[in-house]
Amino acid sequence: MRHSLSFALLSFALFGGIAAWRAQQPLTLTQQVFTDRVVIPAPLLVALHGGDRFLAADLETMRLAATGMDDRGTDLGYLVRAQREVARLNACHEDNYYLANGLLTWGGAVEEGNEVLRAAVECRFWDEFPPFFYGINLAFFQHNNEEAARVLEIGAERSSQNIAAMRKLAVMLRAEQFADERLALDYLIQQRDSAADPKLRDMLDKRVIRLQGLIDLREAQRRYEDEHGPLMSLEQLVEQHLIDSLPADPLRLGYELRDGRIELKKLKIAGLEEQP
């Protein structure tokens, strides 16, 4: 009992000292919508939870799920930093890779969300879903069909019920016959409908609306280019009355024409773009 009390007092003093130190540091302003939130490094989280990294990962995931989303949307900068630390604590954490996929990858922070998924693919060697999520993301966001097919085959090897479906998808990807946005929409709707938390379901619903807007734009682009040649700007779709107006993105990131293809705009997070 005495040792437990001493450890608790030491942990509290350590946390208080770090908080006091942070308060004395000069404030650096960045062009972000949200005020920076404190993310405790993984080694300190382990110390604060008595050396139990799994308990630390559980509690930190609960905290980031509760504080990373509010009425204004999702604080992606905070979630990126927090979920990286949880992955360092326990790359196998199921809730963490699920949140990273639904909120980061599909919210504009593609590589940051995929980083958590890659760790889960390696750690959860029995689980088919991290390879499935990661494979879909590789195909849809990064157009790396060969790597996506390889990862999906890993998922097929782990699956007891979806072996044929994943292998068929891998073959389609290698044959470049994958209508990526339609399958991606079905997949994202499934994630939304299976989410138990209302706040998470609302966040995923915004991503469904965003992806539906992309599908509508790409369909309008195909019709435009059949008659007029290469599309030079999104506004031409409105000018030619192929759509009434550009779709409203509920995440307020929008869409862009990149290398002749309409894409979802990616989020640029201050201080993270240069990291590997």
Coordinates of C-alpha atoms in Angstrom, one line a residue:
M1 CA 0.0 0.0 0.0
R2 CA 2.8 2.4 1.0
H3 CA 4.6 1.7 -2.3
S4 CA 1.4 2.3 -4.3
L5 CA 0.8 5.6 -2.6
S6 CA 4.4 6.6 -3.1
F7 CA 4.2 5.8 -6.8
A8 CA 1.0 7.7 -7.2
L9 CA 2.5 10.8 -5.5
L10 CA 5.6 10.5 -7.7
S11 CA 3.5 10.2 -10.9
F12 CA 1.3 13.2 -9.9
A13 CA 4.4 15.3 -9.2
L14 CA 6.0 14.3 -12.5
F15 CA 2.8 15.2 -14.4
G16 CA 2.5 18.5 -12.5
G17 CA 6.1 19.4 -13.3
I18 CA 5.6 18.8 -17.0
A19 CA 2.4 20.8 -17.0
A20 CA 4.2 23.7 -15.2
W21 CA 7.1 23.5 -17.7
R22 CA 4.7 23.6 -20.7
A23 CA 3.0 26.7 -19.2
Q24 CA 6.3 28.6 -19.2
Q25 CA 7.1 27.9 -22.8
P26 CA 6.4 30.6 -25.5
L27 CA 3.2 30.1 -27.4
T28 CA 3.6 29.3 -31.0
L29 CA 0.6 30.0 -33.2
T30 CA -0.1 27.9 -36.3
Q31 CA -2.8 28.2 -38.9
Q32 CA -5.1 25.6 -37.5
V33 CA -8.7 25.7 -36.8
F34 CA -8.4 24.1 -33.3
T35 CA -6.3 25.1 -30.3
D36 CA -3.5 22.6 -29.8
R37 CA -4.3 19.9 -27.2
V38 CA -1.8 18.2 -25.0
V39 CA -0.7 14.7 -26.2
I40 CA 1.3 12.9 -23.6
P41 CA 4.2 10.9 -25.0
A42 CA 4.0 7.1 -24.8
P43 CA 6.8 6.5 -22.3
L44 CA 5.3 9.0 -19.9
L45 CA 1.9 7.4 -20.3
V46 CA 3.4 4.0 -19.3
A47 CA 5.0 5.6 -16.2
L48 CA 1.7 7.3 -15.2
H49 CA -0.2 4.0 -15.5
G50 CA 2.2 1.9 -13.4
G51 CA 4.1 0.4 -16.3
D52 CA 1.0 -1.1 -17.9
R53 CA 1.2 0.0 -21.6
F54 CA -2.0 -1.8 -22.5
L55 CA -4.0 0.0 -19.8
A56 CA -2.4 3.3 -20.9
A57 CA -3.4 2.6 -24.5
D58 CA -7.0 1.8 -23.5
L59 CA -7.4 4.9 -21.4
E60 CA -5.8 7.2 -24.0
T61 CA -8.0 5.8 -26.8
M62 CA -11.0 6.6 -24.6
R63 CA -9.8 10.1 -24.0
L64 CA -9.0 10.9 -27.6
A65 CA -12.3 9.4 -28.8
A66 CA -14.1 11.7 -26.3
T67 CA -12.1 14.9 -26.8
G68 CA -11.0 14.6 -30.5
M69 CA -14.5 15.2 -31.8
D70 CA -16.9 17.9 -30.9
D71 CA -19.7 20.0 -32.4
R72 CA -17.2 21.8 -34.7
G73 CA -16.0 18.6 -36.3
T74 CA -12.8 16.5 -35.7
D75 CA -9.5 17.9 -34.4
L76 CA -7.4 16.0 -36.8
G77 CA -4.1 17.4 -35.7
Y78 CA -4.8 16.2 -32.2
L79 CA -6.0 12.8 -33.3
V80 CA -2.9 12.3 -35.5
R81 CA -0.6 12.9 -32.6
A82 CA -2.6 11.0 -30.0
Q83 CA -3.3 7.9 -32.2
R84 CA 0.4 7.7 -33.1
E85 CA 1.2 7.5 -29.3
V86 CA -1.5 4.8 -28.8
A87 CA 0.0 2.8 -31.7
R88 CA 3.4 3.1 -30.0
L89 CA 1.8 1.8 -26.8
N90 CA -0.2 -1.0 -28.4
A91 CA -0.2 -1.4 -32.2
C92 CA -2.8 -4.1 -31.8
H93 CA -5.4 -1.8 -30.2
E94 CA -8.6 -2.4 -32.2
D95 CA -10.5 0.8 -31.4
N96 CA -7.4 2.9 -32.3
Y97 CA -7.0 1.4 -35.8
Y98 CA -10.7 1.7 -36.4
L99 CA -10.8 5.4 -35.4
A100 CA -7.6 6.1 -37.4
N101 CA -9.2 4.6 -40.5
G102 CA -12.6 6.3 -40.1
L103 CA -11.5 9.7 -38.9
L104 CA -7.9 10.3 -40.2
T105 CA -7.6 8.5 -43.5
W106 CA -11.1 9.4 -44.6
G107 CA -10.9 12.8 -43.1
G108 CA -7.9 14.1 -45.2
A109 CA -4.9 12.8 -43.2
V110 CA -4.4 9.8 -45.4
E111 CA -0.8 8.8 -44.7
E112 CA -1.2 9.5 -41.0
G113 CA -4.2 7.2 -40.7
N114 CA -2.5 4.5 -42.9
E115 CA 0.5 4.6 -40.6
V116 CA -1.7 3.3 -37.7
L117 CA -3.2 0.7 -40.0
R118 CA 0.2 -0.6 -41.2
A119 CA 1.2 -1.1 -37.5
A120 CA -2.1 -3.0 -36.9
V121 CA -1.6 -5.2 -40.0
E122 CA 1.7 -6.4 -38.5
C123 CA 0.6 -6.7 -34.9
R124 CA -2.9 -8.2 -35.4
F125 CA -1.7 -11.2 -37.4
W126 CA -5.0 -13.0 -36.9
D127 CA -7.3 -10.0 -38.0
E128 CA -8.5 -9.7 -41.6
F129 CA -9.8 -6.1 -41.2
P130 CA -6.6 -4.0 -40.9
P131 CA -5.4 -5.5 -44.3
F132 CA -8.8 -4.9 -45.8
F133 CA -9.0 -1.3 -44.6
Y134 CA -5.4 -0.6 -45.6
G135 CA -5.8 -2.3 -49.0
I136 CA -8.9 -0.2 -49.9
N137 CA -7.1 2.9 -48.9
L138 CA -4.1 2.1 -51.0
A139 CA -6.3 1.6 -54.0
F140 CA -8.6 4.5 -53.5
F141 CA -6.3 7.3 -52.2
Q142 CA -2.9 6.3 -53.5
H143 CA -3.8 4.3 -56.6
N144 CA -1.3 1.7 -55.7
N145 CA -3.2 -1.3 -57.0
E146 CA -0.3 -3.8 -56.9
E147 CA 0.4 -3.1 -53.2
A148 CA -3.3 -3.0 -52.4
A149 CA -3.8 -6.5 -54.0
R150 CA -0.8 -7.8 -52.0
V151 CA -2.3 -6.5 -48.7
L152 CA -5.8 -7.8 -49.5
E153 CA -4.3 -11.3 -50.1
I154 CA -2.9 -11.1 -46.6
G155 CA -6.4 -10.3 -45.4
A156 CA -7.8 -13.3 -47.4
E157 CA -5.3 -15.6 -45.7
R158 CA -6.5 -14.5 -42.3
S159 CA -10.2 -14.6 -43.1
S160 CA -12.6 -17.5 -42.5
Q161 CA -15.6 -16.0 -44.4
N162 CA -14.3 -13.4 -46.8
I163 CA -11.5 -15.4 -48.5
A164 CA -13.1 -15.5 -52.0
A165 CA -14.3 -11.8 -51.9
M166 CA -10.9 -10.5 -51.0
R167 CA -9.0 -12.6 -53.5
K168 CA -11.5 -11.5 -56.2
L169 CA -11.0 -7.9 -55.3
A170 CA -7.2 -8.4 -55.5
V171 CA -7.5 -9.9 -59.0
M172 CA -9.8 -7.0 -60.1
L173 CA -7.2 -4.5 -58.8
R174 CA -4.4 -6.1 -60.7
A175 CA -6.6 -6.1 -63.8
E176 CA -7.4 -2.4 -63.2
Q177 CA -11.1 -3.1 -63.3
F178 CA -11.9 -1.7 -59.9
A179 CA -14.6 1.0 -59.8
D180 CA -12.9 2.4 -56.8
E181 CA -15.2 5.2 -55.7
R182 CA -18.3 3.1 -55.8
L183 CA -16.9 0.3 -53.8
A184 CA -15.3 2.8 -51.4
L185 CA -18.7 4.4 -50.9
D186 CA -20.3 1.1 -50.0
Y187 CA -17.5 0.3 -47.7
L188 CA -17.7 3.6 -45.9
I189 CA -21.5 3.3 -45.5
Q190 CA -20.9 -0.1 -43.9
Q191 CA -18.5 1.5 -41.4
R192 CA -21.0 4.2 -40.6
D193 CA -23.9 1.9 -40.2
S194 CA -22.0 -0.4 -37.9
A195 CA -20.6 2.4 -35.6
A196 CA -22.2 2.1 -32.2
D197 CA -21.1 5.6 -31.0
P198 CA -23.5 8.3 -32.3
K199 CA -20.8 10.9 -32.5
L200 CA -18.5 8.6 -34.5
R201 CA -21.5 7.7 -36.7
D202 CA -22.1 11.4 -37.4
M203 CA -18.4 11.9 -38.3
L204 CA -18.5 8.9 -40.7
D205 CA -21.7 10.2 -42.2
K206 CA -19.9 13.4 -43.2
R207 CA -17.4 11.3 -45.0
V208 CA -20.1 9.4 -46.8
I209 CA -21.6 12.7 -48.0
R210 CA -18.1 13.9 -49.1
L211 CA -17.4 10.8 -51.1
Q212 CA -20.9 11.0 -52.7
G213 CA -20.0 14.5 -53.9
L214 CA -16.8 13.1 -55.4
I215 CA -18.7 10.4 -57.3
D216 CA -21.1 13.0 -58.7
L217 CA -18.2 15.2 -59.8
R218 CA -16.4 12.4 -61.5
E219 CA -19.6 11.3 -63.4
A220 CA -20.1 14.9 -64.5
Q221 CA -16.4 15.0 -65.6
R222 CA -16.9 11.9 -67.8
R223 CA -19.9 13.4 -69.5
Y224 CA -18.1 16.7 -70.0
E225 CA -15.0 15.1 -71.5
D226 CA -17.1 13.0 -73.9
E227 CA -18.3 16.2 -75.5
H228 CA -15.7 18.9 -74.9
G229 CA -12.3 17.2 -74.2
P230 CA -10.2 17.5 -71.1
L231 CA -11.7 19.3 -68.1
M232 CA -9.6 22.4 -67.1
S233 CA -11.5 23.5 -64.0
L234 CA -14.4 22.3 -61.8
E235 CA -16.4 25.4 -62.6
Q236 CA -16.8 24.2 -66.2
L237 CA -19.1 21.5 -65.0
V238 CA -21.5 24.2 -63.7
E239 CA -21.1 26.4 -66.7
Q240 CA -22.1 23.5 -69.0
H241 CA -25.1 22.7 -66.7
L242 CA -23.8 19.2 -65.9
I243 CA -24.3 19.9 -62.2
D244 CA -26.3 22.7 -60.5
S245 CA -23.4 23.7 -58.2
L246 CA -20.2 22.2 -56.8
P247 CA -21.0 19.7 -54.0
A248 CA -20.7 21.1 -50.5
D249 CA -18.1 19.2 -48.5
P250 CA -19.2 18.8 -44.9
L251 CA -15.6 18.6 -43.8
R252 CA -14.9 22.0 -45.6
L253 CA -11.9 20.6 -47.4
G254 CA -13.4 20.5 -50.9
Y255 CA -12.4 18.9 -54.1
E256 CA -9.7 19.6 -56.7
L257 CA -8.6 18.8 -60.2
R258 CA -5.2 17.1 -60.0
D259 CA -3.5 15.7 -63.0
G260 CA -6.7 15.6 -65.0
R261 CA -8.6 13.7 -62.3
I262 CA -11.0 15.1 -59.6
E263 CA -9.8 14.2 -56.2
L264 CA -10.6 14.8 -52.5
K265 CA -8.5 17.5 -51.1
K266 CA -6.1 16.3 -48.4
L267 CA -5.7 18.0 -45.1
K268 CA -2.4 19.8 -44.6
I269 CA -1.5 19.6 -40.9
A270 CA 1.0 22.1 -39.7
G271 CA 4.3 20.5 -38.6
L272 CA 3.4 17.0 -40.0
E273 CA 3.8 17.3 -43.8
E274 CA 7.6 16.9 -43.7
Q275 CA 7.5 13.8 -41.4
P276 CA 8.1 10.4 -42.9

